[in-house]
mmCIF file of C-alpha atoms in Angstrom:
data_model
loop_
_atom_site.group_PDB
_atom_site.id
_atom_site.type_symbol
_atom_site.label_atom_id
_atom_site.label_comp_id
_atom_site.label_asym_id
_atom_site.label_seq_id
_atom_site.Cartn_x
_atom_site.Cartn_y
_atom_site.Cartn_z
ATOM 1 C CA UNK A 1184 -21.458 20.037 -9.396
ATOM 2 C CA UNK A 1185 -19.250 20.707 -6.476
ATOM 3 C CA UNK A 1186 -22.308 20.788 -4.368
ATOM 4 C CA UNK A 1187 -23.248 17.488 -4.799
ATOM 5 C CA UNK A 1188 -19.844 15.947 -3.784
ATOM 6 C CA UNK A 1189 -20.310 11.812 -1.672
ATOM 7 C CA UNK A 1190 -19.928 12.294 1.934
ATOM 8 C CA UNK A 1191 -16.775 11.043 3.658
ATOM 9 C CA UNK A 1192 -16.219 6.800 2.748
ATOM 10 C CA UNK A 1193 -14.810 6.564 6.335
ATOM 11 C CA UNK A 1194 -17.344 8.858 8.816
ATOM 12 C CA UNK A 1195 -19.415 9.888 6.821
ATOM 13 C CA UNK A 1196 -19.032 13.476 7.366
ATOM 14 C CA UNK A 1197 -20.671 15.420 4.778
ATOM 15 C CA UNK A 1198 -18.296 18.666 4.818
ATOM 16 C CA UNK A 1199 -16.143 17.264 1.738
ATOM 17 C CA UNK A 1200 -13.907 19.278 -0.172
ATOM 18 C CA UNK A 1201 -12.099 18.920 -3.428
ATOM 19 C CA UNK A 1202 -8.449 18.422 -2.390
ATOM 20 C CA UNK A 1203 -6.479 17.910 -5.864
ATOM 21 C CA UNK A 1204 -8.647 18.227 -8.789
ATOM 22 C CA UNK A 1205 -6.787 16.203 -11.947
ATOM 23 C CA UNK A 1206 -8.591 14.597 -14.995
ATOM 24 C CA UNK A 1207 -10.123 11.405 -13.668
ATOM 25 C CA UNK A 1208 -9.573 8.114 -15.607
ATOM 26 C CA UNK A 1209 -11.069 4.418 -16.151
ATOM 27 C CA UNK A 1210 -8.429 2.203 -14.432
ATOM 28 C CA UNK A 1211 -6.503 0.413 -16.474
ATOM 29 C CA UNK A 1212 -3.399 -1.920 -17.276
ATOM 30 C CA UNK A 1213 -1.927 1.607 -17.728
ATOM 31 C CA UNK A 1214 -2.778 2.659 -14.856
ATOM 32 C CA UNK A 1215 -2.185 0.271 -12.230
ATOM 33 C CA UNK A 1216 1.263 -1.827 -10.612
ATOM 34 C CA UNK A 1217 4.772 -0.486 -11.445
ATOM 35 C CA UNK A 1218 4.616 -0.670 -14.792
ATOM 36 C CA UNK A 1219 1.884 2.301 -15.435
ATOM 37 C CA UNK A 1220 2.512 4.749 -17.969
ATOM 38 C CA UNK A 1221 -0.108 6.532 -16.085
ATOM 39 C CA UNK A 1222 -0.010 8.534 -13.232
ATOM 40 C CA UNK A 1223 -2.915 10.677 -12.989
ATOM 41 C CA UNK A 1224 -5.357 10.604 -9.846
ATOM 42 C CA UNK A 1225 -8.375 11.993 -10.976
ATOM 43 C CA UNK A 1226 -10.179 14.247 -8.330
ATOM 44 C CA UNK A 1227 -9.096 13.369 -4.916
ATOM 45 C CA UNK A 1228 -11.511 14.592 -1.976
ATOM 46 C CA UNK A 1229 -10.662 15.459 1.504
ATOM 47 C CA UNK A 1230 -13.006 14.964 4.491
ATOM 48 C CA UNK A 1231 -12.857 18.422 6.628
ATOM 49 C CA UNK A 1232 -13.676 16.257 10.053
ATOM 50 C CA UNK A 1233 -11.446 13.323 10.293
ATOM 51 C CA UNK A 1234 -9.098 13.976 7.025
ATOM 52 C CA UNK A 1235 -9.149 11.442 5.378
ATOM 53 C CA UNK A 1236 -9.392 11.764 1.831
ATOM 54 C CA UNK A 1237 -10.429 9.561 -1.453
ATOM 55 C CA UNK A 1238 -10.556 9.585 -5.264
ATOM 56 C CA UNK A 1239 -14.511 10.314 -6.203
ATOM 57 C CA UNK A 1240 -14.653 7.987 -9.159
ATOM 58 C CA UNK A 1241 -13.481 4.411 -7.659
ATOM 59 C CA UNK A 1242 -14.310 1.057 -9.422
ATOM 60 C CA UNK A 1243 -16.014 -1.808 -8.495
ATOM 61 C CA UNK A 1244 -14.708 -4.915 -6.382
ATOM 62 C CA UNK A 1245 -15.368 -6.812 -9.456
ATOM 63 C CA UNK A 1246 -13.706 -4.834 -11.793
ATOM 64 C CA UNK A 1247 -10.950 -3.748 -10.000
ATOM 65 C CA UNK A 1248 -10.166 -7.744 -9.060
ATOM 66 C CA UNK A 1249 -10.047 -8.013 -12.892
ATOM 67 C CA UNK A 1250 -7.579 -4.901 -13.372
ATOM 68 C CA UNK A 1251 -5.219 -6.496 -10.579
ATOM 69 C CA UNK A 1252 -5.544 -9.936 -11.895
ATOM 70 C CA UNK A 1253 -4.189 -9.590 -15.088
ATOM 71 C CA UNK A 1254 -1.249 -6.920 -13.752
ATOM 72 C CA UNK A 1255 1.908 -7.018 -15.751
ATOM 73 C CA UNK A 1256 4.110 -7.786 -13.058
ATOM 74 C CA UNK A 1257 7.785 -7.146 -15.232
ATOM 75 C CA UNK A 1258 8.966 -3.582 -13.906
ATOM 76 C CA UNK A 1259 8.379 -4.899 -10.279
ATOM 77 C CA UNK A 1260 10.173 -7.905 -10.046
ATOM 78 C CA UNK A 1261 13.288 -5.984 -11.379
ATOM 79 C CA UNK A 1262 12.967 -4.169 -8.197
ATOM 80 C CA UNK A 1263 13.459 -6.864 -5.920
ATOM 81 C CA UNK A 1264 16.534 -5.794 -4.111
ATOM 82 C CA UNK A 1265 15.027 -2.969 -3.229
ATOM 83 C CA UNK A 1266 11.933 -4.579 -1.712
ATOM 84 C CA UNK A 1267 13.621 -7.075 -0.008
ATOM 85 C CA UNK A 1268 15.521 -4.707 1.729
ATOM 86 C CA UNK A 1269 12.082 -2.643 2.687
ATOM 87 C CA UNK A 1270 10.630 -6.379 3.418
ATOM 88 C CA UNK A 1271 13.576 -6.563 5.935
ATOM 89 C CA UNK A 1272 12.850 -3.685 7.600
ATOM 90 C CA UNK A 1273 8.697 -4.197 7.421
ATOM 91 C CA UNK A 1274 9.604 -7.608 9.663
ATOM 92 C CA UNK A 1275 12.151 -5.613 12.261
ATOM 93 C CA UNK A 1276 8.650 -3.788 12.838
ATOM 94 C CA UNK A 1277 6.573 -6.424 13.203
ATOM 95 C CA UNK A 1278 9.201 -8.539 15.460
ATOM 96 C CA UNK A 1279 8.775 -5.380 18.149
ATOM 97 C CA UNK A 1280 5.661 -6.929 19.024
ATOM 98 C CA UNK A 1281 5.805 -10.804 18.546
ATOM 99 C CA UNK A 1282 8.190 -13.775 18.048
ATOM 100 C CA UNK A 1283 7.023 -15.779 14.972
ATOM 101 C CA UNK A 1284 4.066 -17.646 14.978
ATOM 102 C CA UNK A 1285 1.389 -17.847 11.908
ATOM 103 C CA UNK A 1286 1.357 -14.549 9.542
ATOM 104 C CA UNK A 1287 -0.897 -13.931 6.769
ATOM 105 C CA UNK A 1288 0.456 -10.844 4.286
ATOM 106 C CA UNK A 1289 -2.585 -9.924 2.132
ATOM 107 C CA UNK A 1290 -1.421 -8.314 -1.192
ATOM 108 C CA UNK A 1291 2.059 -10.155 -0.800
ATOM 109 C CA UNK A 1292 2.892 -9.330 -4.160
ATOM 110 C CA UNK A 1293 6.167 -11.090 -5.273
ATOM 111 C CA UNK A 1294 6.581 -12.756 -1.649
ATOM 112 C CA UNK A 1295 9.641 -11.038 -0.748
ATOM 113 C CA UNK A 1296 8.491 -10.583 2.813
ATOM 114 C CA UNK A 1297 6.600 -13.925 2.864
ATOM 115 C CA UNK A 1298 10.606 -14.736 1.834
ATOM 116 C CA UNK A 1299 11.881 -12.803 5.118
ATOM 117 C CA UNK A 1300 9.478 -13.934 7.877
ATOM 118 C CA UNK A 1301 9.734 -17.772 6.567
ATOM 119 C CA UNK A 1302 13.640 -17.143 6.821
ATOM 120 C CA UNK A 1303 13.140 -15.423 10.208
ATOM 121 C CA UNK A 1304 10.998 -19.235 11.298
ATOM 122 C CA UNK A 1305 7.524 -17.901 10.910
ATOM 123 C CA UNK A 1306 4.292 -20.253 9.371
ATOM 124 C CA UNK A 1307 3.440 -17.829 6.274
ATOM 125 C CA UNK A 1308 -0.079 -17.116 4.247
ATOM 126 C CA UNK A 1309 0.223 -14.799 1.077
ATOM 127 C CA UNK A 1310 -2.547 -13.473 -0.243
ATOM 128 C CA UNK A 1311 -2.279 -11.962 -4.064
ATOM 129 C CA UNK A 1312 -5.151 -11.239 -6.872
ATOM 130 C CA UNK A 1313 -2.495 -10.674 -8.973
ATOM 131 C CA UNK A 1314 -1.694 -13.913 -11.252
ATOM 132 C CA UNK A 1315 1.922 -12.691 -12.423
ATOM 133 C CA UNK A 1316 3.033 -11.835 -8.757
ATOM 134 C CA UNK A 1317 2.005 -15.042 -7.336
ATOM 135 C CA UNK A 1318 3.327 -17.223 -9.567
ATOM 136 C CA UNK A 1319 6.789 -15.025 -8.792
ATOM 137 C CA UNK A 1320 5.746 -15.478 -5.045
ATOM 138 C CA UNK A 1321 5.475 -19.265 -5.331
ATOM 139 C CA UNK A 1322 8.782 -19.243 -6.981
ATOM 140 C CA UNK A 1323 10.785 -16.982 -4.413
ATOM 141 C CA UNK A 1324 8.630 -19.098 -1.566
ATOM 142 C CA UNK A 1325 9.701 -22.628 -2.608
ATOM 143 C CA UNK A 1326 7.031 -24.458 -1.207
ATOM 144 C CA UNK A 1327 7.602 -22.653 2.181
ATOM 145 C CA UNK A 1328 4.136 -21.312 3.549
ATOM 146 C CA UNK A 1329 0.736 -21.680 1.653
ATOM 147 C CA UNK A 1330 -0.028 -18.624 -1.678
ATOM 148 C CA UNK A 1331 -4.166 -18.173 -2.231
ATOM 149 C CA UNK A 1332 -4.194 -16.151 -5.843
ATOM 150 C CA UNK A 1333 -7.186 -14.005 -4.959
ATOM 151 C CA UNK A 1334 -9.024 -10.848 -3.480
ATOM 152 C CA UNK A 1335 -8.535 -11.608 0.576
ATOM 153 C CA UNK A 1336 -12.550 -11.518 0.808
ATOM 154 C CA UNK A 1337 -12.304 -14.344 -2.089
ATOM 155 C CA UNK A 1338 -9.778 -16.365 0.090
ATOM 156 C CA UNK A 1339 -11.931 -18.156 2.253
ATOM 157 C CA UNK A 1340 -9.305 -17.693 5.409
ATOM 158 C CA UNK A 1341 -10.522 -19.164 8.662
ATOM 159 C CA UNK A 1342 -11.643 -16.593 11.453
ATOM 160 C CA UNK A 1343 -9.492 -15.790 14.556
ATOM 161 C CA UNK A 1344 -6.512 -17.986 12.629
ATOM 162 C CA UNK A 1345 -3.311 -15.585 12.607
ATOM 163 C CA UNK A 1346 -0.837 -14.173 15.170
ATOM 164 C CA UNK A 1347 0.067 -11.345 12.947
ATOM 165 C CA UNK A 1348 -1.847 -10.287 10.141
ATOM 166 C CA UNK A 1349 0.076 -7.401 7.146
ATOM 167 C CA UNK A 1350 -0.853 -4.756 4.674
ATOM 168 C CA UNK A 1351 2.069 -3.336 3.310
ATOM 169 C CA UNK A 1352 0.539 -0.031 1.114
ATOM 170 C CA UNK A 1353 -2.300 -2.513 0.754
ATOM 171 C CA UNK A 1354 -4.974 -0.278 2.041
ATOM 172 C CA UNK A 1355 -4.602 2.426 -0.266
ATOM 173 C CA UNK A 1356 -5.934 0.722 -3.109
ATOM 174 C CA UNK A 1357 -9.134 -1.617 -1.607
ATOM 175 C CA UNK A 1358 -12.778 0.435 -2.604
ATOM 176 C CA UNK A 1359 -13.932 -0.395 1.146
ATOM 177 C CA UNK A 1360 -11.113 0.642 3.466
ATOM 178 C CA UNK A 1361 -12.981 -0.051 6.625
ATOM 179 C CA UNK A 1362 -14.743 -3.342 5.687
ATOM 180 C CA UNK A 1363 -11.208 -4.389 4.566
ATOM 181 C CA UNK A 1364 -9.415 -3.528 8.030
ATOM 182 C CA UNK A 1365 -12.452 -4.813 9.750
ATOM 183 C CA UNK A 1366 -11.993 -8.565 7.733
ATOM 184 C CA UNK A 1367 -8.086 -8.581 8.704
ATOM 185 C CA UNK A 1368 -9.542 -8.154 12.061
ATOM 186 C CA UNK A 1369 -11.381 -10.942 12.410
ATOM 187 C CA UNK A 1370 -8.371 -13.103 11.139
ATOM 188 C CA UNK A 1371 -6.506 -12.382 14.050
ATOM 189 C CA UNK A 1372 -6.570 -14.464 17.032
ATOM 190 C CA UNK A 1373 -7.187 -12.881 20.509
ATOM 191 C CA UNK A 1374 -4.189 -10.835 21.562
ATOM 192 C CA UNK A 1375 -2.846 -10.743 17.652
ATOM 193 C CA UNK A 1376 -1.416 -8.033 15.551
ATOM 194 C CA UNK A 1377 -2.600 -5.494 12.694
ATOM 195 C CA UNK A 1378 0.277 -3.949 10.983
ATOM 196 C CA UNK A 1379 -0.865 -1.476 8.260
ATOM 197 C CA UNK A 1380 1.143 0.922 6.110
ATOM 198 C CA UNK A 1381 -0.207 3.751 3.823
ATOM 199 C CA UNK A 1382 0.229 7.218 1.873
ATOM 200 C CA UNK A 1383 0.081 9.908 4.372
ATOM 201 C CA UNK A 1384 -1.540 13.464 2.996
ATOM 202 C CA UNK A 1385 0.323 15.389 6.256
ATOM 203 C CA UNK A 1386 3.753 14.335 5.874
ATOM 204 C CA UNK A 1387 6.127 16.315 4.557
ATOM 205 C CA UNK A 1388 6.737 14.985 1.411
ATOM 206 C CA UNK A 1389 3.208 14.854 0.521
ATOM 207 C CA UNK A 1390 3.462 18.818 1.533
ATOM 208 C CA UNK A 1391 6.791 19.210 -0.535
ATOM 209 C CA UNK A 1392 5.562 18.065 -3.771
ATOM 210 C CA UNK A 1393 1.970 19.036 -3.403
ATOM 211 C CA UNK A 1394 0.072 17.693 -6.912
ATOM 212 C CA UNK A 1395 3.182 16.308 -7.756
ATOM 213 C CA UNK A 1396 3.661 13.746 -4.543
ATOM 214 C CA UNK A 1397 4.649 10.554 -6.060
ATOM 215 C CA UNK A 1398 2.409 8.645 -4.202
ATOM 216 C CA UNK A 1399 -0.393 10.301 -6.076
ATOM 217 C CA UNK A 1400 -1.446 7.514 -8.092
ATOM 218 C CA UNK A 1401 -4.200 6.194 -10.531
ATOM 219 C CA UNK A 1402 -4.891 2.988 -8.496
ATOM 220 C CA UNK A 1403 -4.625 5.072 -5.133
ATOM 221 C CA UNK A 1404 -7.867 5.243 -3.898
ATOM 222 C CA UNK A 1405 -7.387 6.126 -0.392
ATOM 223 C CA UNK A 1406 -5.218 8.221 1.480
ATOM 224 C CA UNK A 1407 -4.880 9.013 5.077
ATOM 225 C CA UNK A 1408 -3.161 10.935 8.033
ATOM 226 C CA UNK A 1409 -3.053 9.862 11.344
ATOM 227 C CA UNK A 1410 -6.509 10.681 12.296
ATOM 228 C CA UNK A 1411 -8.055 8.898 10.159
ATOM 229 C CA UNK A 1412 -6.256 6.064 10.098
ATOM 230 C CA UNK A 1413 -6.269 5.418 13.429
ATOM 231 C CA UNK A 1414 -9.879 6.029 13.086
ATOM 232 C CA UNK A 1415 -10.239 3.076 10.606
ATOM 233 C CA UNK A 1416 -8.900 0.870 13.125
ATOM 234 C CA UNK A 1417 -11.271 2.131 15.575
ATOM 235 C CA UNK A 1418 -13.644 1.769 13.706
ATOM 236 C CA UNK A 1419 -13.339 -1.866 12.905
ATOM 237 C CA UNK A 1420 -12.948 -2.703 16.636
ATOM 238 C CA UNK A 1421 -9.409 -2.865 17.028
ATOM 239 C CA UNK A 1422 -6.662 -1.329 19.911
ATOM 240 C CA UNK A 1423 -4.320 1.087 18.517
ATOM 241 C CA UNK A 1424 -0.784 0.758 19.555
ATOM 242 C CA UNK A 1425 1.278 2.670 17.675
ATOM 243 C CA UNK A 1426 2.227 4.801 14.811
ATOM 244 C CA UNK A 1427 5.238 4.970 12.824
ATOM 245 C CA UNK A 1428 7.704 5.608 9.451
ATOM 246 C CA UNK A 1429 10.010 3.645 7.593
ATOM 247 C CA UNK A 1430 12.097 3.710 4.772
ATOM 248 C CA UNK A 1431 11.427 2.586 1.730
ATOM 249 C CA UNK A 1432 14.149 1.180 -0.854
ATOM 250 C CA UNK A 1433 14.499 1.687 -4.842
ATOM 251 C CA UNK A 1434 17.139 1.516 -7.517
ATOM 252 C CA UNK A 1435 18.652 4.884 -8.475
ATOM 253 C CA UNK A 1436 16.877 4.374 -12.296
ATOM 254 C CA UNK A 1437 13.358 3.385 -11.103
ATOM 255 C CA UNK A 1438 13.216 6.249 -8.392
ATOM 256 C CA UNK A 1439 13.950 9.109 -11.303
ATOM 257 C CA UNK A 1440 11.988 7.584 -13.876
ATOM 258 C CA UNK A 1441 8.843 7.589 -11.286
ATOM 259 C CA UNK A 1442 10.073 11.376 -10.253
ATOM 260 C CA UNK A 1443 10.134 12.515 -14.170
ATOM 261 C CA UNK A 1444 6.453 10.959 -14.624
ATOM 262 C CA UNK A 1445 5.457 13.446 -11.823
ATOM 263 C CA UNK A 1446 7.347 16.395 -13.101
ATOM 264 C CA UNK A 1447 9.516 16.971 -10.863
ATOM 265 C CA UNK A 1448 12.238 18.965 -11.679
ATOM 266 C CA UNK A 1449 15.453 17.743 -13.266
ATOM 267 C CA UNK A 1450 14.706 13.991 -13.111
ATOM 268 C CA UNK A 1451 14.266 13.497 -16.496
ATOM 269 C CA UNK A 1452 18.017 14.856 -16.797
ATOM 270 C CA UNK A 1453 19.344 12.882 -13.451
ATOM 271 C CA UNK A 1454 17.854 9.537 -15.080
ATOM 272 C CA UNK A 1455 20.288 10.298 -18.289
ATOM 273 C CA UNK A 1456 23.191 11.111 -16.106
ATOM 274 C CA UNK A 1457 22.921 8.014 -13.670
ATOM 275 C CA UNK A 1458 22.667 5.745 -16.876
ATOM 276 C CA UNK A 1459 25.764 7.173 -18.265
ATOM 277 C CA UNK A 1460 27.346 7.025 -14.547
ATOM 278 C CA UNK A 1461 26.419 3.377 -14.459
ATOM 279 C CA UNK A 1462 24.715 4.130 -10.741
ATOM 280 C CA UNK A 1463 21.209 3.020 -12.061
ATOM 281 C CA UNK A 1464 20.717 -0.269 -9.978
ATOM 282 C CA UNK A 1465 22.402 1.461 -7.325
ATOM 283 C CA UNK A 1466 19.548 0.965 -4.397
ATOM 284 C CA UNK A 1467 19.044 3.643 -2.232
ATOM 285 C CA UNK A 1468 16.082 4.035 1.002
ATOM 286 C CA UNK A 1469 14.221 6.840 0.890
ATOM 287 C CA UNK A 1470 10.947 8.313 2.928
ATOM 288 C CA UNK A 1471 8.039 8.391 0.226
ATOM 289 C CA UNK A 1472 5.920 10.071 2.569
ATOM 290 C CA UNK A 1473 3.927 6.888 4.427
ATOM 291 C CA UNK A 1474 2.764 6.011 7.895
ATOM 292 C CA UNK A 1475 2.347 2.460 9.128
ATOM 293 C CA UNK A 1476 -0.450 2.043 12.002
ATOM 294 C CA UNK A 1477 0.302 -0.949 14.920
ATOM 295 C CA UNK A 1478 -2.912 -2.535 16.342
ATOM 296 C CA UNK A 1479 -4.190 -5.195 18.664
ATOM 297 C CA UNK A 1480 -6.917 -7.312 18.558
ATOM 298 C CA UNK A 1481 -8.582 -7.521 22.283
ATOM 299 C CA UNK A 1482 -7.588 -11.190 24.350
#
């Protein structure tokens, strides 16, 4: 029943309403990392106080370590030229605020920006539950910086240890989005940075597409605005310093086959064509629709 609907997972409000109502799924390996087949959300809900909002049937920690464990990790490494040029763009941000020092990047996936900062002189820490991606991270790494295969609360990191701490579209996914932000907290020295990126519900593609938003996902569990992310941050004791958007970057053929699995209109036919044109790796940025969050821990 409606009426019986889990007050907000961030405040705790109770006034929750049913914000996109799709058939709700186990997670799965078709569900989950670039290569789902799946795209379904199940019922998102939408706090009325702060707004953020959060898919009512979430796993475990347990089982959803398991589900990112064993990822199949194929259809994203074939998009590493576009995420390397996102990477590049993810370190222009975080270079606003510091000169490298020690960075930790928890869900570092196939270490392209681990790649980037190490490049750019920094002393890197990847953090991955995903077996596939980092193996692929140790590989793109070569030996430069350290690669813990596990959950970050499994990665027994040292308190007050990092200049810089990173969750690029990280957040979206953990069951405890607070307790999560709170733990990168502590991992930052006095004075260090938070950098956070996730799917924002008021931006204007997520109000252009409506159901169909791309970022709608299976393995989403959490979205946000900037109210309530900023309130996250808050809420797990740390400064907020800014908000901002960037651009993220995808091959011509990936982008329209992710666009046809949300109905959108005429990608299905603009996948064809680009194949035929031979434009299909062709990378191109685009704005998805995300907001990253800048915070400080206090000196």
């Amino acid at each position: 029943m409606l009426s019986n609907l889990p007050p907000c997972l961030l405040c705790s409000n109770a006034d929750v309403k049913v914000y996109l109502d799709e058939e709700d799924q186990r997670l799965g390996p078709s569900t989950i990392g670039s290569s789902r087949t799946d795209v379904s959300p199940g019922r998102i809900l939408r706090c009325q106080g702060c707004g953020f909002a959060f898919r009512q049937v979430r796993p475990g920690d347990e089982e959803l370590s398991g589900l990112y464990r064993e990822l199949d990790g194929k259809v994203y490494h074939s998009e590493f030229q576009g995420r390397s040029k996102t990477a590049l763009r993810h370190l222009k941000i975080v270079h606003r605020y510091l000169s490298p020092g020690y960075i930790l990047d928890v869900g570092c996936a196939s270490g392209e920006f681990l790649r980037c900062a190490a490049d750019a002189g920094w002393k890197t820490v990847g953090v991955e539950p995903s077996e596939a991606l980092c193996e692929k991270a140790r590989e793109v790494l070569s030996g430069r910086g350290e690669l813990i295969c596990a959950t970050l609360e499994k990665a027994c990191l040292s308190v007050s240890s990092f200049d810089a701490v990173t969750l690029w579209d990280v957040l979206e996914h953990v069951p405890g989005p607070l307790r999560f932000m709170r733990t990168c907290g502590y991992l930052l020295r006095p004075g260090g940075y938070l950098f956070v990126n996730v799917p924002d519900l008021d931006s204007l593609p997520a109000r252009v597409f409506g159901a169909r938003w791309p970022l709608f996902l299976a393995e989403h569990l959490n979205y946000f605005n900037q109210e309530s992310l900023r309130l996250c941050g808050e809420l797990a004791g740390l400064n907020f310093l800014h908000f901002g958007r960037r651009l993220a970057s995808f091959s011509i053929d990936y982008l329209l086959h992710r666009l046809a699995q949300h109905h959108i209109p005429g990608a299905s036919l603009g996948h064809r064509l680009a194949s035929r044109c031979g434009i299909s790796r062709t990378v191109v940025p685009l704005p998805l629709g995300e907001l990253y969050g800048v915070w400080q821990r206090s000196s």
